[in-house]
Coordinates of C-alpha atoms in Angstrom, one line a residue:
M1372 CA 133.7 -134.6 -88.1
D1373 CA 133.1 -137.9 -86.2
V1374 CA 131.4 -140.4 -88.5
K1375 CA 134.0 -143.1 -88.4
N1376 CA 132.5 -146.6 -88.8
K1377 CA 129.0 -145.3 -89.2
V1378 CA 126.9 -147.1 -91.8
V1379 CA 125.4 -144.6 -94.1
I1380 CA 123.0 -144.9 -97.0
V1381 CA 123.1 -142.2 -99.6
T1382 CA 120.3 -142.3 -102.2
G1383 CA 120.8 -140.9 -105.7
A1384 CA 124.5 -141.3 -105.0
G1385 CA 125.6 -142.2 -108.6
S1386 CA 126.3 -138.6 -109.6
G1387 CA 126.3 -134.9 -108.5
I1388 CA 125.6 -133.9 -105.0
G1389 CA 124.8 -137.5 -103.9
K1390 CA 128.2 -138.7 -105.2
A1391 CA 130.0 -135.9 -103.4
I1392 CA 128.2 -136.8 -100.2
A1393 CA 129.0 -140.5 -100.5
I1394 CA 132.7 -139.8 -101.1
H1395 CA 132.9 -137.3 -98.3
F1396 CA 131.4 -139.8 -95.8
A1397 CA 133.9 -142.4 -96.9
K1398 CA 136.8 -140.0 -96.5
H1399 CA 135.8 -139.5 -92.9
G1400 CA 135.7 -143.3 -92.3
A1401 CA 132.1 -144.1 -92.7
K1402 CA 130.9 -147.3 -94.5
V1403 CA 128.8 -146.1 -97.4
V1404 CA 125.9 -147.7 -99.2
V1405 CA 125.9 -146.0 -102.6
S1406 CA 122.3 -146.3 -103.8
D1407 CA 121.1 -145.2 -107.2
I1408 CA 118.5 -146.2 -109.8
N1409 CA 121.5 -146.7 -112.1
L1410 CA 123.6 -149.5 -110.7
E1411 CA 126.5 -148.8 -113.1
S1412 CA 126.8 -145.3 -111.9
A1413 CA 126.7 -146.5 -108.3
Q1414 CA 129.4 -149.0 -108.9
K1415 CA 131.7 -146.4 -110.4
V1416 CA 131.3 -144.3 -107.2
V1417 CA 132.0 -147.4 -105.1
D1418 CA 135.1 -148.1 -107.2
E1419 CA 136.4 -144.6 -106.6
I1420 CA 135.8 -144.9 -102.8
V1421 CA 137.5 -148.3 -102.6
T1422 CA 140.5 -147.1 -104.7
N1423 CA 141.0 -144.5 -102.0
F1424 CA 140.9 -147.1 -99.3
G1425 CA 137.3 -146.5 -98.2
E1426 CA 134.5 -149.1 -97.7
A1427 CA 131.4 -149.0 -99.9
L1428 CA 128.6 -151.1 -101.3
P1429 CA 126.4 -150.4 -104.4
I1430 CA 122.7 -151.1 -104.2
K1431 CA 120.3 -150.4 -107.0
A1432 CA 117.0 -148.8 -105.8
N1433 CA 114.2 -146.7 -107.2
V1434 CA 113.1 -144.7 -104.2
A1435 CA 109.6 -144.3 -105.7
V1436 CA 109.1 -148.1 -105.3
F1437 CA 108.4 -149.0 -101.7
K1438 CA 109.6 -152.6 -102.0
E1439 CA 112.9 -151.4 -103.4
V1440 CA 113.4 -149.1 -100.5
E1441 CA 112.6 -151.9 -98.1
N1442 CA 115.2 -154.0 -99.9
L1443 CA 117.8 -151.2 -99.7
V1444 CA 117.5 -151.0 -95.9
Q1445 CA 117.3 -154.7 -95.4
H1446 CA 120.3 -155.4 -97.6
T1447 CA 122.3 -152.7 -95.8
V1448 CA 121.6 -154.1 -92.3
A1449 CA 122.2 -157.7 -93.5
N1450 CA 125.7 -156.6 -94.8
F1451 CA 126.8 -154.2 -92.0
G1452 CA 124.6 -155.2 -89.1
K1453 CA 123.1 -151.8 -88.5
L1454 CA 122.1 -148.5 -90.1
D1455 CA 123.3 -145.2 -88.6
V1456 CA 122.4 -142.6 -91.2
I1457 CA 120.3 -142.3 -94.3
V1458 CA 120.7 -139.3 -96.6
N1459 CA 117.7 -138.9 -98.8
N1460 CA 119.2 -137.2 -101.8
A1461 CA 117.6 -138.9 -104.8
G1462 CA 115.6 -136.3 -106.8
I1463 CA 114.6 -135.3 -110.3
G1464 CA 113.7 -132.0 -111.9
P1465 CA 110.6 -131.0 -113.8
H1466 CA 110.1 -129.5 -117.2
L1467 CA 110.2 -125.8 -116.7
L1468 CA 106.6 -124.7 -117.4
R1469 CA 104.1 -122.3 -115.8
T1470 CA 101.6 -124.0 -113.5
H1471 CA 98.7 -124.1 -116.0
E1472 CA 101.0 -125.6 -118.7
S1473 CA 102.4 -128.4 -116.4
T1474 CA 101.5 -131.9 -117.3
L1475 CA 99.9 -134.4 -115.0
R1476 CA 102.6 -136.9 -115.9
D1477 CA 105.4 -134.4 -115.0
W1478 CA 103.7 -133.7 -111.6
D1479 CA 103.3 -137.4 -110.8
R1480 CA 106.8 -138.2 -111.8
V1481 CA 108.5 -135.5 -109.7
I1482 CA 106.3 -135.9 -106.7
S1483 CA 106.8 -139.7 -106.7
V1484 CA 110.6 -139.4 -106.4
N1485 CA 111.2 -136.2 -104.6
Q1486 CA 108.4 -136.4 -102.0
T1487 CA 107.0 -139.9 -101.8
G1488 CA 110.5 -141.4 -102.2
V1489 CA 111.7 -139.4 -99.2
F1490 CA 108.7 -140.5 -97.2
Y1491 CA 109.3 -144.2 -98.1
C1492 CA 113.0 -143.9 -97.1
M1493 CA 112.1 -142.1 -93.8
K1494 CA 109.4 -144.7 -93.0
V1495 CA 111.6 -147.7 -93.5
A1496 CA 114.7 -146.2 -92.0
L1497 CA 112.8 -145.1 -88.9
Q1498 CA 111.5 -148.6 -88.3
Q1499 CA 115.1 -149.8 -88.2
F1500 CA 116.2 -146.9 -86.0
L1501 CA 113.4 -147.6 -83.5
E1502 CA 114.6 -151.2 -83.2
Q1503 CA 118.2 -150.0 -82.7
G1504 CA 117.4 -147.2 -80.4
Y1505 CA 119.1 -144.5 -82.4
G1506 CA 119.5 -143.1 -85.9
N1507 CA 120.0 -140.0 -88.1
I1508 CA 118.2 -138.7 -91.2
V1509 CA 119.5 -136.0 -93.4
N1510 CA 117.0 -134.9 -96.2
I1511 CA 118.2 -133.0 -99.2
A1512 CA 115.6 -130.3 -99.7
S1513 CA 116.2 -127.1 -101.7
L1514 CA 116.1 -123.3 -101.7
A1515 CA 113.0 -124.0 -103.8
G1516 CA 111.4 -125.5 -100.6
L1517 CA 111.8 -122.2 -98.8
K1518 CA 110.9 -119.5 -101.3
A1519 CA 109.0 -119.0 -104.5
S1520 CA 110.3 -120.8 -107.5
P1521 CA 108.3 -119.8 -110.6
N1522 CA 107.8 -122.3 -113.5
N1523 CA 108.7 -125.1 -111.2
I1524 CA 105.5 -126.1 -109.4
S1525 CA 106.1 -129.8 -108.9
Y1526 CA 109.7 -129.4 -107.8
S1527 CA 108.8 -126.6 -105.5
A1528 CA 105.9 -128.5 -104.0
S1529 CA 108.1 -131.6 -103.4
K1530 CA 110.8 -129.6 -101.7
F1531 CA 108.4 -127.7 -99.5
A1532 CA 107.0 -131.1 -98.5
V1533 CA 110.5 -132.4 -97.6
V1534 CA 111.1 -129.4 -95.3
G1535 CA 107.7 -130.1 -93.7
M1536 CA 108.3 -133.8 -93.3
T1537 CA 111.7 -133.1 -91.8
K1538 CA 110.2 -130.8 -89.1
S1539 CA 107.2 -133.0 -88.3
A1540 CA 109.2 -136.2 -88.0
A1541 CA 111.9 -134.5 -86.0
M1542 CA 109.3 -133.7 -83.3
E1543 CA 107.9 -137.2 -83.3
Y1544 CA 111.2 -138.9 -82.7
A1545 CA 113.2 -136.4 -80.7
T1546 CA 112.8 -138.5 -77.5
K1547 CA 113.9 -141.7 -79.3
N1548 CA 117.5 -140.7 -79.9
I1549 CA 116.7 -140.1 -83.6
R1550 CA 117.7 -136.8 -85.2
I1551 CA 116.2 -135.5 -88.5
N1552 CA 117.5 -132.5 -90.4
A1553 CA 117.5 -131.1 -93.9
V1554 CA 119.9 -129.1 -96.0
C1555 CA 118.6 -126.7 -98.6
P1556 CA 121.1 -126.1 -101.4
G1557 CA 120.7 -123.0 -103.6
Y1558 CA 122.0 -123.0 -107.1
T1559 CA 124.6 -125.7 -107.0
E1560 CA 126.8 -127.2 -109.8
S1561 CA 124.8 -130.3 -110.6
A1562 CA 122.9 -132.2 -113.4
L1563 CA 119.7 -130.3 -112.5
L1564 CA 121.4 -126.9 -112.9
T1565 CA 123.0 -128.0 -116.1
Q1566 CA 119.6 -129.1 -117.4
L1567 CA 118.1 -125.7 -116.5
I1568 CA 120.9 -123.7 -118.2
N1569 CA 120.9 -126.0 -121.3
A1570 CA 117.1 -125.4 -121.6
K1571 CA 117.5 -121.6 -121.1
P1572 CA 121.1 -120.4 -121.6
E1573 CA 120.3 -116.9 -120.5
M1574 CA 119.6 -118.3 -117.1
D1575 CA 123.3 -118.6 -116.3
A1576 CA 123.8 -114.8 -116.0
I1577 CA 120.4 -114.3 -114.4
L1578 CA 121.0 -116.8 -111.7
K1579 CA 124.5 -115.5 -110.8
S1580 CA 123.1 -112.0 -110.6
V1581 CA 120.9 -112.9 -107.7
I1582 CA 123.6 -114.8 -105.7
P1583 CA 125.5 -112.4 -103.5
M1584 CA 128.6 -114.5 -103.8
K1585 CA 128.3 -114.4 -107.6
R1586 CA 128.9 -118.1 -108.1
Y1587 CA 127.2 -121.4 -107.8
G1588 CA 127.7 -123.7 -104.9
K1589 CA 129.9 -126.8 -105.2
A1590 CA 128.6 -130.3 -104.5
E1591 CA 131.5 -130.8 -102.0
E1592 CA 130.2 -127.8 -100.0
I1593 CA 126.8 -129.4 -99.7
A1594 CA 128.5 -132.6 -98.6
D1595 CA 130.4 -130.8 -95.8
A1596 CA 127.1 -129.8 -94.3
V1597 CA 125.5 -133.2 -94.7
V1598 CA 128.4 -135.1 -93.0
W1599 CA 128.4 -132.5 -90.2
L1600 CA 124.7 -133.0 -89.5
A1601 CA 125.2 -136.8 -89.5
S1602 CA 128.2 -136.6 -87.2
E1603 CA 128.6 -136.8 -83.4
N1604 CA 129.4 -133.1 -83.5
T1605 CA 125.7 -132.1 -83.8
K1606 CA 124.0 -134.1 -81.1
F1607 CA 121.6 -131.3 -80.1
I1608 CA 120.5 -130.3 -83.6
T1609 CA 117.2 -131.7 -84.9
G1610 CA 114.4 -130.4 -87.1
Q1611 CA 116.5 -127.8 -88.7
T1612 CA 116.9 -126.7 -92.3
I1613 CA 120.4 -125.6 -93.1
T1614 CA 120.4 -123.2 -96.1
L1615 CA 123.5 -123.3 -98.4
D1616 CA 122.9 -120.7 -101.1
G1617 CA 125.7 -118.2 -101.1
G1618 CA 123.3 -115.6 -99.6
T1619 CA 120.6 -115.9 -102.3
S1620 CA 117.8 -116.1 -99.7
L1621 CA 118.9 -112.8 -98.3

């Protein structure tokens, strides 16, 4: 996959899928900005990349704060002179409750990061891409953005929104040499999945029973798809949602 020397921002890259994506980009020769709300976590990922002879920079950013997103992009361009790709991965999960039991605070918290945060990152990155004359966005959505996800109203709403924003923006900028796609992971080994299973241990067997491959996805498998969409190998792909779910949506 041809991403050598591309400058890539990965949000929420301090752990889980974001960490795997950042490391995968670096392995393929990209210069990676490891962004996370937890700077210590971001620095650990950078250290791992540098130890393996990659190039990376940590930048703390809360994607729910517009000024911090602006700083993230500005700092990246100041350091590397350009921005080729942004991967909008930062996200949080809700408390698992039925819709009428969900709290307003939980709704606002999840929407602010998963939906508004993606909008902020798209808006600021697109301004940079239009100045450059090119760019690439990969949004991390979810299987929960494609099909019903009970007891998960805020998360589901936010991920359906990410899919919609991806498609709408892809149409707007298709003639501007800017591609925008999304990946929709199914049940993947991550902090969010661990949170779910810890809350309801019986969910482990239930979830695996609905996955035709009878296993969870691995963060590295999601990273493969993200780097591919960001590469020069997919120049004619835009506005798509790539589902990585072991067949669950079937």
